[in-house]
């Protein structure tokens, strides 16, 4: 269990993700405000966050995905930051749930509004909701409700980056659609994702614009967009006279 909560105790994970830790999560090590015990799980939490944004190398993504699925489907205690942040809420709302059901119980408490905003538990549950949107197999209840539909419609789609979720959502309506049980769970999860403000930039230009506006890199995105549009416009201005000349010569 410790190996999945502390990267320093998991040589296989460290080997797979060493480069990603250096490039994306090195700040966790050099941040002096974390004690040695508090450091546990924070590097893996950082890697999970980059997994949901599809920013990890392939070999590291596979390992992080395994850890998320084990925590969701086997024992919530494999996620030490969730345990630490939600001690009171687990006792209050989920004491009767088995260890493999406590994450689902916390999601429901979040959806009901029972978990207070601006608390550690709120942020940790929000995190596992986002992870579940990135990989449906991290969301135990959604996977169970949609298992037949995943095999029927989405078996050829690699997990991660929300692609399987996108596949299921695309089959909610139409001639060949997901089962009623799966559709009901997807509706429930969409409400949950809205409450958790899950980034949904893959569904269209409008969502992408909203995501850019909320992003800490907003200026960079807007500058890049302006440069691309300017380049296309300039290329059109350069090529237009040549194209007109060519059409004129053909007419002759």
PDB file of C-alpha atoms in Angstrom:
ATOM      1  CA  UNK A   1       0.000   0.000   0.000  1.00  0.00           C
ATOM      2  CA  UNK A   2       2.880   2.386   0.839  1.00  0.00           C
ATOM      3  CA  UNK A   3       4.400   1.844  -2.600  1.00  0.00           C
ATOM      4  CA  UNK A   4       1.322   3.339  -4.248  1.00  0.00           C
ATOM      5  CA  UNK A   5       1.300   6.354  -1.942  1.00  0.00           C
ATOM      6  CA  UNK A   6       5.010   7.240  -1.876  1.00  0.00           C
ATOM      7  CA  UNK A   7       6.971   7.242  -5.128  1.00  0.00           C
ATOM      8  CA  UNK A   8      10.234   6.863  -3.200  1.00  0.00           C
ATOM      9  CA  UNK A   9       9.144   3.378  -2.091  1.00  0.00           C
ATOM     10  CA  UNK A  10       8.122   2.235  -5.562  1.00  0.00           C
ATOM     11  CA  UNK A  11      11.213   1.690  -7.755  1.00  0.00           C
ATOM     12  CA  UNK A  12       9.143   0.570 -10.758  1.00  0.00           C
ATOM     13  CA  UNK A  13       7.041   3.715 -10.652  1.00  0.00           C
ATOM     14  CA  UNK A  14      10.108   5.885 -10.070  1.00  0.00           C
ATOM     15  CA  UNK A  15      11.857   4.343 -13.088  1.00  0.00           C
ATOM     16  CA  UNK A  16       8.789   4.886 -15.307  1.00  0.00           C
ATOM     17  CA  UNK A  17       8.134   8.466 -14.153  1.00  0.00           C
ATOM     18  CA  UNK A  18      11.545   9.854 -13.187  1.00  0.00           C
ATOM     19  CA  UNK A  19      11.743  12.118 -16.226  1.00  0.00           C
ATOM     20  CA  UNK A  20       8.142  13.322 -15.705  1.00  0.00           C
ATOM     21  CA  UNK A  21       8.852  14.076 -12.042  1.00  0.00           C
ATOM     22  CA  UNK A  22      11.900  16.148 -12.992  1.00  0.00           C
ATOM     23  CA  UNK A  23      10.089  18.095 -15.714  1.00  0.00           C
ATOM     24  CA  UNK A  24       6.657  18.512 -14.113  1.00  0.00           C
ATOM     25  CA  UNK A  25       6.757  17.816 -10.368  1.00  0.00           C
ATOM     26  CA  UNK A  26      10.231  18.728  -9.153  1.00  0.00           C
ATOM     27  CA  UNK A  27       8.770  21.703  -7.256  1.00  0.00           C
ATOM     28  CA  UNK A  28       7.192  19.267  -4.764  1.00  0.00           C
ATOM     29  CA  UNK A  29      10.643  18.077  -3.663  1.00  0.00           C
ATOM     30  CA  UNK A  30      12.210  21.507  -3.387  1.00  0.00           C
ATOM     31  CA  UNK A  31       9.252  23.044  -1.536  1.00  0.00           C
ATOM     32  CA  UNK A  32      10.536  23.234   2.040  1.00  0.00           C
ATOM     33  CA  UNK A  33       7.110  23.660   3.617  1.00  0.00           C
ATOM     34  CA  UNK A  34       6.392  19.928   3.307  1.00  0.00           C
ATOM     35  CA  UNK A  35       7.700  17.611   6.003  1.00  0.00           C
ATOM     36  CA  UNK A  36       8.984  14.171   5.057  1.00  0.00           C
ATOM     37  CA  UNK A  37       5.636  12.566   5.977  1.00  0.00           C
ATOM     38  CA  UNK A  38       3.618  15.244   4.226  1.00  0.00           C
ATOM     39  CA  UNK A  39       5.641  14.639   1.061  1.00  0.00           C
ATOM     40  CA  UNK A  40       4.100  11.182   0.773  1.00  0.00           C
ATOM     41  CA  UNK A  41       1.565  11.105  -2.024  1.00  0.00           C
ATOM     42  CA  UNK A  42       2.166  14.678  -3.186  1.00  0.00           C
ATOM     43  CA  UNK A  43       4.469  13.703  -6.037  1.00  0.00           C
ATOM     44  CA  UNK A  44       1.987  11.065  -7.168  1.00  0.00           C
ATOM     45  CA  UNK A  45      -0.820  13.621  -6.801  1.00  0.00           C
ATOM     46  CA  UNK A  46       1.145  15.961  -9.077  1.00  0.00           C
ATOM     47  CA  UNK A  47       1.621  13.175 -11.632  1.00  0.00           C
ATOM     48  CA  UNK A  48      -2.099  12.349 -11.482  1.00  0.00           C
ATOM     49  CA  UNK A  49      -2.928  15.985 -12.216  1.00  0.00           C
ATOM     50  CA  UNK A  50      -0.680  15.900 -15.285  1.00  0.00           C
ATOM     51  CA  UNK A  51      -2.230  12.560 -16.300  1.00  0.00           C
ATOM     52  CA  UNK A  52      -5.691  14.177 -16.466  1.00  0.00           C
ATOM     53  CA  UNK A  53      -4.210  16.834 -18.759  1.00  0.00           C
ATOM     54  CA  UNK A  54      -2.500  14.174 -20.933  1.00  0.00           C
ATOM     55  CA  UNK A  55       0.925  15.673 -20.144  1.00  0.00           C
ATOM     56  CA  UNK A  56       2.799  12.524 -19.090  1.00  0.00           C
ATOM     57  CA  UNK A  57       5.000  10.183 -21.076  1.00  0.00           C
ATOM     58  CA  UNK A  58       3.291   6.986 -22.198  1.00  0.00           C
ATOM     59  CA  UNK A  59       5.221   4.695 -19.832  1.00  0.00           C
ATOM     60  CA  UNK A  60       4.478   6.942 -16.835  1.00  0.00           C
ATOM     61  CA  UNK A  61       0.802   7.307 -17.812  1.00  0.00           C
ATOM     62  CA  UNK A  62       0.381   3.524 -17.721  1.00  0.00           C
ATOM     63  CA  UNK A  63       1.779   3.303 -14.176  1.00  0.00           C
ATOM     64  CA  UNK A  64      -0.207   6.253 -12.832  1.00  0.00           C
ATOM     65  CA  UNK A  65      -3.362   4.837 -14.398  1.00  0.00           C
ATOM     66  CA  UNK A  66      -2.760   1.528 -12.579  1.00  0.00           C
ATOM     67  CA  UNK A  67      -2.435   3.347  -9.244  1.00  0.00           C
ATOM     68  CA  UNK A  68      -5.631   5.356  -9.775  1.00  0.00           C
ATOM     69  CA  UNK A  69      -7.607   2.253 -10.704  1.00  0.00           C
ATOM     70  CA  UNK A  70      -6.344   0.316  -7.666  1.00  0.00           C
ATOM     71  CA  UNK A  71      -7.291   3.145  -5.301  1.00  0.00           C
ATOM     72  CA  UNK A  72     -10.753   3.443  -6.866  1.00  0.00           C
ATOM     73  CA  UNK A  73     -11.573  -0.254  -7.190  1.00  0.00           C
ATOM     74  CA  UNK A  74      -9.630  -1.965  -4.386  1.00  0.00           C
ATOM     75  CA  UNK A  75      -8.992   0.288  -1.396  1.00  0.00           C
ATOM     76  CA  UNK A  76      -9.397   4.049  -0.969  1.00  0.00           C
ATOM     77  CA  UNK A  77      -6.464   3.991   1.505  1.00  0.00           C
ATOM     78  CA  UNK A  78      -4.135   3.695  -1.491  1.00  0.00           C
ATOM     79  CA  UNK A  79      -4.806   7.429  -1.902  1.00  0.00           C
ATOM     80  CA  UNK A  80      -3.203   8.910   1.276  1.00  0.00           C
ATOM     81  CA  UNK A  81      -4.108  12.528   0.504  1.00  0.00           C
ATOM     82  CA  UNK A  82      -7.771  11.601   0.141  1.00  0.00           C
ATOM     83  CA  UNK A  83      -7.620   9.735   3.463  1.00  0.00           C
ATOM     84  CA  UNK A  84      -5.836  12.624   5.170  1.00  0.00           C
ATOM     85  CA  UNK A  85      -8.128  15.305   3.750  1.00  0.00           C
ATOM     86  CA  UNK A  86     -11.421  13.487   4.348  1.00  0.00           C
ATOM     87  CA  UNK A  87     -10.962  11.776   7.737  1.00  0.00           C
ATOM     88  CA  UNK A  88     -13.995  13.491   9.286  1.00  0.00           C
ATOM     89  CA  UNK A  89     -16.194  13.190   6.188  1.00  0.00           C
ATOM     90  CA  UNK A  90     -15.445   9.476   5.803  1.00  0.00           C
ATOM     91  CA  UNK A  91     -16.411   8.914   9.434  1.00  0.00           C
ATOM     92  CA  UNK A  92     -19.506  11.092   9.109  1.00  0.00           C
ATOM     93  CA  UNK A  93     -20.918   9.936   5.754  1.00  0.00           C
ATOM     94  CA  UNK A  94     -19.146   6.721   4.726  1.00  0.00           C
ATOM     95  CA  UNK A  95     -18.325   4.704   7.844  1.00  0.00           C
ATOM     96  CA  UNK A  96     -20.693   1.935   6.737  1.00  0.00           C
ATOM     97  CA  UNK A  97     -19.238   1.637   3.222  1.00  0.00           C
ATOM     98  CA  UNK A  98     -16.605  -0.972   2.402  1.00  0.00           C
ATOM     99  CA  UNK A  99     -13.108   0.255   1.519  1.00  0.00           C
ATOM    100  CA  UNK A 100     -13.695  -0.245  -2.215  1.00  0.00           C
ATOM    101  CA  UNK A 101     -16.929   1.803  -2.031  1.00  0.00           C
ATOM    102  CA  UNK A 102     -15.751   4.772   0.037  1.00  0.00           C
ATOM    103  CA  UNK A 103     -14.661   6.829  -2.989  1.00  0.00           C
ATOM    104  CA  UNK A 104     -18.134   6.426  -4.512  1.00  0.00           C
ATOM    105  CA  UNK A 105     -19.653   7.391  -1.159  1.00  0.00           C
ATOM    106  CA  UNK A 106     -17.558  10.583  -1.064  1.00  0.00           C
ATOM    107  CA  UNK A 107     -18.608  11.436  -4.622  1.00  0.00           C
ATOM    108  CA  UNK A 108     -22.267  11.170  -3.606  1.00  0.00           C
ATOM    109  CA  UNK A 109     -21.656  13.333  -0.526  1.00  0.00           C
ATOM    110  CA  UNK A 110     -19.986  15.881  -2.804  1.00  0.00           C
ATOM    111  CA  UNK A 111     -22.940  15.771  -5.209  1.00  0.00           C
ATOM    112  CA  UNK A 112     -25.415  16.296  -2.353  1.00  0.00           C
ATOM    113  CA  UNK A 113     -23.463  19.332  -1.190  1.00  0.00           C
ATOM    114  CA  UNK A 114     -22.598  17.690   2.134  1.00  0.00           C
ATOM    115  CA  UNK A 115     -18.870  18.421   1.785  1.00  0.00           C
ATOM    116  CA  UNK A 116     -18.089  22.042   2.492  1.00  0.00           C
ATOM    117  CA  UNK A 117     -16.312  24.142  -0.100  1.00  0.00           C
ATOM    118  CA  UNK A 118     -12.799  25.465   0.558  1.00  0.00           C
ATOM    119  CA  UNK A 119     -11.908  22.421   2.649  1.00  0.00           C
ATOM    120  CA  UNK A 120      -9.174  19.861   2.002  1.00  0.00           C
ATOM    121  CA  UNK A 121     -11.796  17.160   1.513  1.00  0.00           C
ATOM    122  CA  UNK A 122     -13.673  19.212  -1.089  1.00  0.00           C
ATOM    123  CA  UNK A 123     -10.475  19.629  -3.125  1.00  0.00           C
ATOM    124  CA  UNK A 124      -9.444  15.974  -2.801  1.00  0.00           C
ATOM    125  CA  UNK A 125     -12.885  14.661  -3.828  1.00  0.00           C
ATOM    126  CA  UNK A 126     -12.947  17.141  -6.689  1.00  0.00           C
ATOM    127  CA  UNK A 127      -9.580  15.716  -7.749  1.00  0.00           C
ATOM    128  CA  UNK A 128     -10.810  12.101  -7.869  1.00  0.00           C
ATOM    129  CA  UNK A 129     -13.886  13.245  -9.814  1.00  0.00           C
ATOM    130  CA  UNK A 130     -11.597  14.833 -12.430  1.00  0.00           C
ATOM    131  CA  UNK A 131      -9.475  11.666 -12.496  1.00  0.00           C
ATOM    132  CA  UNK A 132     -12.641   9.627 -13.089  1.00  0.00           C
ATOM    133  CA  UNK A 133     -13.524  11.835 -16.034  1.00  0.00           C
ATOM    134  CA  UNK A 134     -10.049  11.297 -17.514  1.00  0.00           C
ATOM    135  CA  UNK A 135     -10.298   7.514 -17.191  1.00  0.00           C
ATOM    136  CA  UNK A 136     -13.709   5.863 -16.717  1.00  0.00           C
ATOM    137  CA  UNK A 137     -12.073   2.825 -15.074  1.00  0.00           C
ATOM    138  CA  UNK A 138     -11.080   5.053 -12.158  1.00  0.00           C
ATOM    139  CA  UNK A 139     -14.808   5.615 -11.521  1.00  0.00           C
ATOM    140  CA  UNK A 140     -15.921   2.246 -10.158  1.00  0.00           C
ATOM    141  CA  UNK A 141     -19.696   2.824 -10.339  1.00  0.00           C
ATOM    142  CA  UNK A 142     -19.604   4.321 -13.830  1.00  0.00           C
ATOM    143  CA  UNK A 143     -17.489   1.411 -15.068  1.00  0.00           C
ATOM    144  CA  UNK A 144     -19.940  -1.108 -13.634  1.00  0.00           C
ATOM    145  CA  UNK A 145     -22.978   0.656 -15.089  1.00  0.00           C
ATOM    146  CA  UNK A 146     -21.382   1.004 -18.543  1.00  0.00           C
ATOM    147  CA  UNK A 147     -19.212  -2.136 -18.762  1.00  0.00           C
ATOM    148  CA  UNK A 148     -21.281  -3.749 -21.539  1.00  0.00           C
ATOM    149  CA  UNK A 149     -21.434  -0.479 -23.484  1.00  0.00           C
ATOM    150  CA  UNK A 150     -17.666   0.054 -23.142  1.00  0.00           C
ATOM    151  CA  UNK A 151     -17.072  -3.382 -24.655  1.00  0.00           C
ATOM    152  CA  UNK A 152     -19.675  -2.857 -27.357  1.00  0.00           C
ATOM    153  CA  UNK A 153     -18.861   0.682 -28.517  1.00  0.00           C
ATOM    154  CA  UNK A 154     -15.483   1.735 -27.120  1.00  0.00           C
ATOM    155  CA  UNK A 155     -13.284  -1.375 -26.916  1.00  0.00           C
ATOM    156  CA  UNK A 156     -10.918  -0.102 -29.619  1.00  0.00           C
ATOM    157  CA  UNK A 157     -10.298   3.217 -27.827  1.00  0.00           C
ATOM    158  CA  UNK A 158      -7.287   3.530 -25.536  1.00  0.00           C
ATOM    159  CA  UNK A 159      -8.052   4.655 -21.957  1.00  0.00           C
ATOM    160  CA  UNK A 160      -7.029   8.063 -20.657  1.00  0.00           C
ATOM    161  CA  UNK A 161      -7.491  11.615 -21.953  1.00  0.00           C
ATOM    162  CA  UNK A 162     -11.274  11.191 -21.504  1.00  0.00           C
ATOM    163  CA  UNK A 163     -11.536   9.449 -24.890  1.00  0.00           C
ATOM    164  CA  UNK A 164     -13.598   6.496 -23.632  1.00  0.00           C
ATOM    165  CA  UNK A 165     -15.870   8.868 -21.761  1.00  0.00           C
ATOM    166  CA  UNK A 166     -16.302  10.908 -24.922  1.00  0.00           C
ATOM    167  CA  UNK A 167     -17.156   7.680 -26.766  1.00  0.00           C
ATOM    168  CA  UNK A 168     -19.886   6.807 -24.240  1.00  0.00           C
ATOM    169  CA  UNK A 169     -21.349  10.316 -24.302  1.00  0.00           C
ATOM    170  CA  UNK A 170     -21.489  10.251 -28.106  1.00  0.00           C
ATOM    171  CA  UNK A 171     -23.679   7.127 -27.855  1.00  0.00           C
ATOM    172  CA  UNK A 172     -26.217   8.564 -25.428  1.00  0.00           C
ATOM    173  CA  UNK A 173     -28.521   9.427 -28.331  1.00  0.00           C
ATOM    174  CA  UNK A 174     -28.985   8.047 -31.811  1.00  0.00           C
ATOM    175  CA  UNK A 175     -29.845   4.731 -33.376  1.00  0.00           C
ATOM    176  CA  UNK A 176     -27.267   2.642 -31.511  1.00  0.00           C
ATOM    177  CA  UNK A 177     -27.172   4.013 -27.993  1.00  0.00           C
ATOM    178  CA  UNK A 178     -25.854   2.980 -24.597  1.00  0.00           C
ATOM    179  CA  UNK A 179     -28.057   1.032 -22.191  1.00  0.00           C
ATOM    180  CA  UNK A 180     -30.578   2.853 -20.004  1.00  0.00           C
ATOM    181  CA  UNK A 181     -28.510   2.074 -16.898  1.00  0.00           C
ATOM    182  CA  UNK A 182     -25.369   3.558 -18.455  1.00  0.00           C
ATOM    183  CA  UNK A 183     -27.235   6.617 -19.761  1.00  0.00           C
ATOM    184  CA  UNK A 184     -28.705   7.253 -16.304  1.00  0.00           C
ATOM    185  CA  UNK A 185     -25.269   7.028 -14.675  1.00  0.00           C
ATOM    186  CA  UNK A 186     -23.765   9.317 -17.325  1.00  0.00           C
ATOM    187  CA  UNK A 187     -26.488  11.902 -16.620  1.00  0.00           C
ATOM    188  CA  UNK A 188     -25.716  11.691 -12.915  1.00  0.00           C
ATOM    189  CA  UNK A 189     -21.990  12.003 -13.553  1.00  0.00           C
ATOM    190  CA  UNK A 190     -22.468  15.001 -15.854  1.00  0.00           C
ATOM    191  CA  UNK A 191     -24.196  16.785 -12.990  1.00  0.00           C
ATOM    192  CA  UNK A 192     -21.291  15.793 -10.736  1.00  0.00           C
ATOM    193  CA  UNK A 193     -18.683  16.990 -13.263  1.00  0.00           C
ATOM    194  CA  UNK A 194     -20.450  20.344 -13.529  1.00  0.00           C
ATOM    195  CA  UNK A 195     -20.405  20.719  -9.750  1.00  0.00           C
ATOM    196  CA  UNK A 196     -16.701  19.841  -9.688  1.00  0.00           C
ATOM    197  CA  UNK A 197     -16.016  22.180 -12.632  1.00  0.00           C
ATOM    198  CA  UNK A 198     -14.271  19.431 -14.575  1.00  0.00           C
ATOM    199  CA  UNK A 199     -12.368  20.950 -17.539  1.00  0.00           C
ATOM    200  CA  UNK A 200     -14.207  19.860 -20.676  1.00  0.00           C
ATOM    201  CA  UNK A 201     -12.196  21.508 -23.404  1.00  0.00           C
ATOM    202  CA  UNK A 202     -12.445  18.590 -25.810  1.00  0.00           C
ATOM    203  CA  UNK A 203     -16.112  18.990 -26.706  1.00  0.00           C
ATOM    204  CA  UNK A 204     -16.058  22.125 -28.828  1.00  0.00           C
ATOM    205  CA  UNK A 205     -14.754  25.599 -29.472  1.00  0.00           C
ATOM    206  CA  UNK A 206     -17.070  27.174 -26.898  1.00  0.00           C
ATOM    207  CA  UNK A 207     -15.774  24.916 -24.131  1.00  0.00           C
ATOM    208  CA  UNK A 208     -12.219  25.501 -25.285  1.00  0.00           C
ATOM    209  CA  UNK A 209     -12.726  29.265 -25.034  1.00  0.00           C
ATOM    210  CA  UNK A 210     -14.118  28.907 -21.520  1.00  0.00           C
ATOM    211  CA  UNK A 211     -11.187  26.738 -20.522  1.00  0.00           C
ATOM    212  CA  UNK A 212      -8.672  29.224 -21.909  1.00  0.00           C
ATOM    213  CA  UNK A 213     -10.339  32.087 -20.031  1.00  0.00           C
ATOM    214  CA  UNK A 214     -10.021  30.188 -16.755  1.00  0.00           C
ATOM    215  CA  UNK A 215      -6.469  28.972 -17.428  1.00  0.00           C
ATOM    216  CA  UNK A 216      -3.449  30.468 -15.686  1.00  0.00           C
ATOM    217  CA  UNK A 217      -1.794  30.395 -19.148  1.00  0.00           C
ATOM    218  CA  UNK A 218      -4.595  32.443 -20.726  1.00  0.00           C
ATOM    219  CA  UNK A 219      -2.197  35.074 -22.144  1.00  0.00           C
ATOM    220  CA  UNK A 220      -0.045  32.408 -23.756  1.00  0.00           C
ATOM    221  CA  UNK A 221      -3.046  30.688 -25.377  1.00  0.00           C
ATOM    222  CA  UNK A 222      -4.451  33.948 -26.704  1.00  0.00           C
ATOM    223  CA  UNK A 223      -1.060  35.070 -28.040  1.00  0.00           C
ATOM    224  CA  UNK A 224      -0.572  31.701 -29.770  1.00  0.00           C
ATOM    225  CA  UNK A 225      -4.058  31.913 -31.297  1.00  0.00           C
ATOM    226  CA  UNK A 226      -3.371  35.476 -32.520  1.00  0.00           C
ATOM    227  CA  UNK A 227      -0.035  34.427 -34.060  1.00  0.00           C
ATOM    228  CA  UNK A 228      -1.642  31.479 -35.882  1.00  0.00           C
ATOM    229  CA  UNK A 229      -4.507  33.604 -37.243  1.00  0.00           C
ATOM    230  CA  UNK A 230      -2.062  36.342 -38.307  1.00  0.00           C
ATOM    231  CA  UNK A 231       0.142  33.797 -40.077  1.00  0.00           C
ATOM    232  CA  UNK A 232      -2.824  32.339 -41.979  1.00  0.00           C
ATOM    233  CA  UNK A 233      -3.965  35.840 -42.961  1.00  0.00           C
ATOM    234  CA  UNK A 234      -0.464  36.837 -44.110  1.00  0.00           C
ATOM    235  CA  UNK A 235      -0.087  33.628 -46.114  1.00  0.00           C
ATOM    236  CA  UNK A 236      -3.411  34.329 -47.804  1.00  0.00           C
ATOM    237  CA  UNK A 237      -2.295  37.846 -48.744  1.00  0.00           C
ATOM    238  CA  UNK A 238       0.972  36.535 -50.218  1.00  0.00           C
ATOM    239  CA  UNK A 239      -0.595  33.703 -52.183  1.00  0.00           C
ATOM    240  CA  UNK A 240      -3.662  35.552 -53.492  1.00  0.00           C
ATOM    241  CA  UNK A 241      -1.895  37.625 -56.195  1.00  0.00           C
ATOM    242  CA  UNK A 242      -0.112  34.516 -57.522  1.00  0.00           C
ATOM    243  CA  UNK A 243      -3.358  32.568 -57.617  1.00  0.00           C
ATOM    244  CA  UNK A 244      -5.145  35.422 -59.422  1.00  0.00           C
ATOM    245  CA  UNK A 245      -2.308  35.707 -61.948  1.00  0.00           C
ATOM    246  CA  UNK A 246      -2.410  31.950 -62.566  1.00  0.00           C
ATOM    247  CA  UNK A 247      -6.191  31.967 -63.159  1.00  0.00           C
ATOM    248  CA  UNK A 248      -5.839  34.997 -65.469  1.00  0.00           C
ATOM    249  CA  UNK A 249      -3.151  33.271 -67.553  1.00  0.00           C
ATOM    250  CA  UNK A 250      -5.339  30.162 -67.877  1.00  0.00           C
ATOM    251  CA  UNK A 251      -8.210  32.242 -69.188  1.00  0.00           C
ATOM    252  CA  UNK A 252      -5.948  33.570 -71.935  1.00  0.00           C
TER     253      UNK A 252
END
